[in-house]
Amino acid sequence: MPRIKAQESRSQASEGSDDSGLMLAVAKQVQSTLEKKRKDNEVKFLGSAKAELAKSASAEVEEFEDALEDMKKIFDDFVMQHAAAEDEIRVLWEQLLKAHQKFSTFSEKKHASVIKNEKEREKGQVLGMATSKKAVEDCHKLIMSLSDDA
């Protein structure tokens, strides 16, 4: 009987070790399956995150390019308006220069006319003063001649 018990205990021990080996194998397989699922989930997550990031970055790049294009249009409009304003200013300066030249010519002619008129007036005044002096002298002679006769 002791032999049977020994064999039974050996078979139970081997069954126990087989059970624990089986349990260990099942646990390893479950762990491996869980690890594989975790890795698959990570890969899926990383793939979707990468796609979302690329989509977001693409949208941001597109928005940036649109903003850049808008800024270029605004700058081009500014340059065109500035050039048009500069052209208008140049036209005004040219008109001002022509007006200044006309005024300068007119002023020179007027000045020459005033000088000529001043010389004629001066000659007239000198002639008038000479005539007045002659009249005063003649009047004085007449008075003297009349006072000698009296």
PDB file of C-alpha atoms in Angstrom:
ATOM      1  CA  MET A   1       0.000   0.000   0.000  1.00  0.00           C
ATOM      2  CA  PRO A   2       2.659   2.416   0.601  1.00  0.00           C
ATOM      3  CA  ARG A   3       3.637   2.000  -2.975  1.00  0.00           C
ATOM      4  CA  ILE A   4       0.255   3.000  -4.224  1.00  0.00           C
ATOM      5  CA  LYS A   5       0.267   6.022  -2.057  1.00  0.00           C
ATOM      6  CA  ALA A   6       3.686   6.922  -3.265  1.00  0.00           C
ATOM      7  CA  GLN A   7       2.594   6.531  -6.856  1.00  0.00           C
ATOM      8  CA  GLU A   8      -0.553   8.483  -6.164  1.00  0.00           C
ATOM      9  CA  SER A   9       1.363  11.184  -4.453  1.00  0.00           C
ATOM     10  CA  ARG A  10       3.805  11.251  -7.355  1.00  0.00           C
ATOM     11  CA  SER A  11       0.986  11.418  -9.852  1.00  0.00           C
ATOM     12  CA  GLN A  12      -0.704  14.119  -7.794  1.00  0.00           C
ATOM     13  CA  ALA A  13       2.579  15.945  -7.554  1.00  0.00           C
ATOM     14  CA  SER A  14       3.110  15.579 -11.256  1.00  0.00           C
ATOM     15  CA  GLU A  15      -0.493  16.596 -11.820  1.00  0.00           C
ATOM     16  CA  GLY A  16       0.078  19.543  -9.490  1.00  0.00           C
ATOM     17  CA  SER A  17       3.212  20.470 -11.319  1.00  0.00           C
ATOM     18  CA  ASP A  18       1.399  19.914 -14.628  1.00  0.00           C
ATOM     19  CA  ASP A  19      -1.427  22.100 -13.356  1.00  0.00           C
ATOM     20  CA  SER A  20       0.942  24.816 -12.267  1.00  0.00           C
ATOM     21  CA  GLY A  21       2.839  24.497 -15.562  1.00  0.00           C
ATOM     22  CA  LEU A  22      -0.431  24.669 -17.424  1.00  0.00           C
ATOM     23  CA  MET A  23      -1.506  27.618 -15.318  1.00  0.00           C
ATOM     24  CA  LEU A  24       1.829  29.249 -15.991  1.00  0.00           C
ATOM     25  CA  ALA A  25       1.502  28.604 -19.735  1.00  0.00           C
ATOM     26  CA  VAL A  26      -2.069  29.951 -19.731  1.00  0.00           C
ATOM     27  CA  ALA A  27      -0.971  32.970 -17.728  1.00  0.00           C
ATOM     28  CA  LYS A  28       1.894  33.575 -20.169  1.00  0.00           C
ATOM     29  CA  GLN A  29      -0.461  33.208 -23.117  1.00  0.00           C
ATOM     30  CA  VAL A  30      -3.010  35.575 -21.517  1.00  0.00           C
ATOM     31  CA  GLN A  31      -0.213  38.009 -20.710  1.00  0.00           C
ATOM     32  CA  SER A  32       1.115  37.698 -24.252  1.00  0.00           C
ATOM     33  CA  THR A  33      -2.374  38.247 -25.688  1.00  0.00           C
ATOM     34  CA  LEU A  34      -2.910  41.271 -23.433  1.00  0.00           C
ATOM     35  CA  GLU A  35       0.515  42.620 -24.370  1.00  0.00           C
ATOM     36  CA  LYS A  36      -0.271  42.119 -28.056  1.00  0.00           C
ATOM     37  CA  LYS A  37      -3.646  43.865 -27.657  1.00  0.00           C
ATOM     38  CA  ARG A  38      -1.966  46.704 -25.746  1.00  0.00           C
ATOM     39  CA  LYS A  39       0.633  47.100 -28.507  1.00  0.00           C
ATOM     40  CA  ASP A  40      -2.083  46.953 -31.168  1.00  0.00           C
ATOM     41  CA  ASN A  41      -4.045  49.608 -29.274  1.00  0.00           C
ATOM     42  CA  GLU A  42      -0.901  51.731 -28.937  1.00  0.00           C
ATOM     43  CA  VAL A  43      -0.190  51.370 -32.658  1.00  0.00           C
ATOM     44  CA  LYS A  44      -3.807  52.292 -33.475  1.00  0.00           C
ATOM     45  CA  PHE A  45      -3.676  55.226 -31.047  1.00  0.00           C
ATOM     46  CA  LEU A  46      -0.340  56.432 -32.383  1.00  0.00           C
ATOM     47  CA  GLY A  47      -1.572  56.029 -35.964  1.00  0.00           C
ATOM     48  CA  SER A  48      -4.771  57.975 -35.292  1.00  0.00           C
ATOM     49  CA  ALA A  49      -2.859  60.589 -33.261  1.00  0.00           C
ATOM     50  CA  LYS A  50      -0.337  60.922 -36.089  1.00  0.00           C
ATOM     51  CA  ALA A  51      -3.156  61.258 -38.652  1.00  0.00           C
ATOM     52  CA  GLU A  52      -4.966  63.814 -36.464  1.00  0.00           C
ATOM     53  CA  LEU A  53      -1.744  65.730 -35.912  1.00  0.00           C
ATOM     54  CA  ALA A  54      -0.995  65.708 -39.645  1.00  0.00           C
ATOM     55  CA  LYS A  55      -4.567  66.844 -40.367  1.00  0.00           C
ATOM     56  CA  SER A  56      -4.295  69.606 -37.746  1.00  0.00           C
ATOM     57  CA  ALA A  57      -0.852  70.643 -38.969  1.00  0.00           C
ATOM     58  CA  SER A  58      -2.110  70.646 -42.542  1.00  0.00           C
ATOM     59  CA  ALA A  59      -5.019  72.867 -41.522  1.00  0.00           C
ATOM     60  CA  GLU A  60      -2.660  75.185 -39.645  1.00  0.00           C
ATOM     61  CA  VAL A  61      -0.258  75.327 -42.601  1.00  0.00           C
ATOM     62  CA  GLU A  62      -3.161  76.078 -44.932  1.00  0.00           C
ATOM     63  CA  GLU A  63      -4.419  78.789 -42.574  1.00  0.00           C
ATOM     64  CA  PHE A  64      -0.914  80.252 -42.361  1.00  0.00           C
ATOM     65  CA  GLU A  65      -0.557  80.224 -46.148  1.00  0.00           C
ATOM     66  CA  ASP A  66      -3.972  81.916 -46.500  1.00  0.00           C
ATOM     67  CA  ALA A  67      -2.940  84.572 -43.984  1.00  0.00           C
ATOM     68  CA  LEU A  68       0.353  85.031 -45.805  1.00  0.00           C
ATOM     69  CA  GLU A  69      -1.473  85.409 -49.119  1.00  0.00           C
ATOM     70  CA  ASP A  70      -3.842  87.961 -47.536  1.00  0.00           C
ATOM     71  CA  MET A  71      -0.856  89.907 -46.195  1.00  0.00           C
ATOM     72  CA  LYS A  72       0.746  89.870 -49.654  1.00  0.00           C
ATOM     73  CA  LYS A  73      -2.481  91.196 -51.197  1.00  0.00           C
ATOM     74  CA  ILE A  74      -2.727  93.923 -48.560  1.00  0.00           C
ATOM     75  CA  PHE A  75       0.912  94.871 -49.103  1.00  0.00           C
ATOM     76  CA  ASP A  76       0.464  94.908 -52.899  1.00  0.00           C
ATOM     77  CA  ASP A  77      -2.614  97.121 -52.502  1.00  0.00           C
ATOM     78  CA  PHE A  78      -0.628  99.407 -50.197  1.00  0.00           C
ATOM     79  CA  VAL A  79       2.243  99.622 -52.684  1.00  0.00           C
ATOM     80  CA  MET A  80      -0.167 100.438 -55.529  1.00  0.00           C
ATOM     81  CA  GLN A  81      -1.979 103.074 -53.465  1.00  0.00           C
ATOM     82  CA  HIS A  82       1.334 104.536 -52.331  1.00  0.00           C
ATOM     83  CA  ALA A  83       2.581 104.683 -55.920  1.00  0.00           C
ATOM     84  CA  ALA A  84      -0.670 106.366 -57.005  1.00  0.00           C
ATOM     85  CA  ALA A  85      -0.339 108.882 -54.161  1.00  0.00           C
ATOM     86  CA  GLU A  86       3.289 109.531 -55.131  1.00  0.00           C
ATOM     87  CA  ASP A  87       2.180 110.120 -58.740  1.00  0.00           C
ATOM     88  CA  GLU A  88      -0.476 112.587 -57.560  1.00  0.00           C
ATOM     89  CA  ILE A  89       2.088 114.349 -55.371  1.00  0.00           C
ATOM     90  CA  ARG A  90       4.517 114.553 -58.307  1.00  0.00           C
ATOM     91  CA  VAL A  91       1.761 116.044 -60.503  1.00  0.00           C
ATOM     92  CA  LEU A  92       0.979 118.589 -57.768  1.00  0.00           C
ATOM     93  CA  TRP A  93       4.673 119.495 -57.443  1.00  0.00           C
ATOM     94  CA  GLU A  94       4.883 119.968 -61.213  1.00  0.00           C
ATOM     95  CA  GLN A  95       1.778 122.196 -61.138  1.00  0.00           C
ATOM     96  CA  LEU A  96       3.272 124.125 -58.231  1.00  0.00           C
ATOM     97  CA  LEU A  97       6.544 124.554 -60.124  1.00  0.00           C
ATOM     98  CA  LYS A  98       4.694 125.837 -63.222  1.00  0.00           C
ATOM     99  CA  ALA A  99       2.612 128.206 -61.076  1.00  0.00           C
ATOM    100  CA  HIS A 100       5.778 129.408 -59.338  1.00  0.00           C
ATOM    101  CA  GLN A 101       7.484 129.986 -62.685  1.00  0.00           C
ATOM    102  CA  LYS A 102       4.429 131.926 -63.963  1.00  0.00           C
ATOM    103  CA  PHE A 103       4.306 133.947 -60.757  1.00  0.00           C
ATOM    104  CA  SER A 104       8.035 134.580 -60.935  1.00  0.00           C
ATOM    105  CA  THR A 105       7.760 135.749 -64.565  1.00  0.00           C
ATOM    106  CA  PHE A 106       4.727 137.883 -63.700  1.00  0.00           C
ATOM    107  CA  SER A 107       6.528 139.301 -60.655  1.00  0.00           C
ATOM    108  CA  GLU A 108       9.614 140.182 -62.719  1.00  0.00           C
ATOM    109  CA  LYS A 109       7.441 141.889 -65.369  1.00  0.00           C
ATOM    110  CA  LYS A 110       5.489 143.750 -62.693  1.00  0.00           C
ATOM    111  CA  HIS A 111       8.700 144.822 -60.993  1.00  0.00           C
ATOM    112  CA  ALA A 112      10.126 146.066 -64.306  1.00  0.00           C
ATOM    113  CA  SER A 113       6.853 147.912 -64.997  1.00  0.00           C
ATOM    114  CA  VAL A 114       6.894 149.500 -61.531  1.00  0.00           C
ATOM    115  CA  ILE A 115      10.511 150.629 -62.017  1.00  0.00           C
ATOM    116  CA  LYS A 116       9.654 152.091 -65.458  1.00  0.00           C
ATOM    117  CA  ASN A 117       6.564 153.851 -64.085  1.00  0.00           C
ATOM    118  CA  GLU A 118       8.595 155.113 -61.118  1.00  0.00           C
ATOM    119  CA  LYS A 119      11.202 156.624 -63.463  1.00  0.00           C
ATOM    120  CA  GLU A 120       8.443 158.270 -65.559  1.00  0.00           C
ATOM    121  CA  ARG A 121       6.773 159.559 -62.400  1.00  0.00           C
ATOM    122  CA  GLU A 122      10.104 160.854 -61.130  1.00  0.00           C
ATOM    123  CA  LYS A 123      10.754 162.624 -64.449  1.00  0.00           C
ATOM    124  CA  GLY A 124       7.228 164.089 -64.311  1.00  0.00           C
ATOM    125  CA  GLN A 125       7.768 165.262 -60.738  1.00  0.00           C
ATOM    126  CA  VAL A 126      11.134 166.820 -61.619  1.00  0.00           C
ATOM    127  CA  LEU A 127       9.535 168.551 -64.616  1.00  0.00           C
ATOM    128  CA  GLY A 128       6.613 169.665 -62.454  1.00  0.00           C
ATOM    129  CA  MET A 129       8.967 170.961 -59.762  1.00  0.00           C
ATOM    130  CA  ALA A 130      11.010 172.794 -62.413  1.00  0.00           C
ATOM    131  CA  THR A 131       7.824 174.301 -63.830  1.00  0.00           C
ATOM    132  CA  SER A 132       6.670 175.270 -60.339  1.00  0.00           C
ATOM    133  CA  LYS A 133      10.033 176.839 -59.584  1.00  0.00           C
ATOM    134  CA  LYS A 134       9.940 178.740 -62.868  1.00  0.00           C
ATOM    135  CA  ALA A 135       6.372 179.861 -62.080  1.00  0.00           C
ATOM    136  CA  VAL A 136       7.400 180.960 -58.590  1.00  0.00           C
ATOM    137  CA  GLU A 137      10.389 182.845 -60.033  1.00  0.00           C
ATOM    138  CA  ASP A 138       8.210 184.465 -62.727  1.00  0.00           C
ATOM    139  CA  CYS A 139       5.631 185.323 -60.109  1.00  0.00           C
ATOM    140  CA  HIS A 140       8.355 186.745 -57.910  1.00  0.00           C
ATOM    141  CA  LYS A 141       9.746 188.824 -60.834  1.00  0.00           C
ATOM    142  CA  LEU A 142       6.275 190.078 -61.616  1.00  0.00           C
ATOM    143  CA  ILE A 143       5.722 191.038 -58.022  1.00  0.00           C
ATOM    144  CA  MET A 144       9.100 192.757 -57.955  1.00  0.00           C
ATOM    145  CA  SER A 145       8.447 194.560 -61.164  1.00  0.00           C
ATOM    146  CA  LEU A 146       5.065 195.721 -59.938  1.00  0.00           C
ATOM    147  CA  SER A 147       6.474 196.843 -56.625  1.00  0.00           C
ATOM    148  CA  ASP A 148       9.173 198.908 -58.408  1.00  0.00           C
ATOM    149  CA  ASP A 149       6.540 200.678 -60.437  1.00  0.00           C
ATOM    150  CA  ALA A 150       4.446 201.567 -57.548  1.00  0.00           C
TER     151      ALA A 150
END
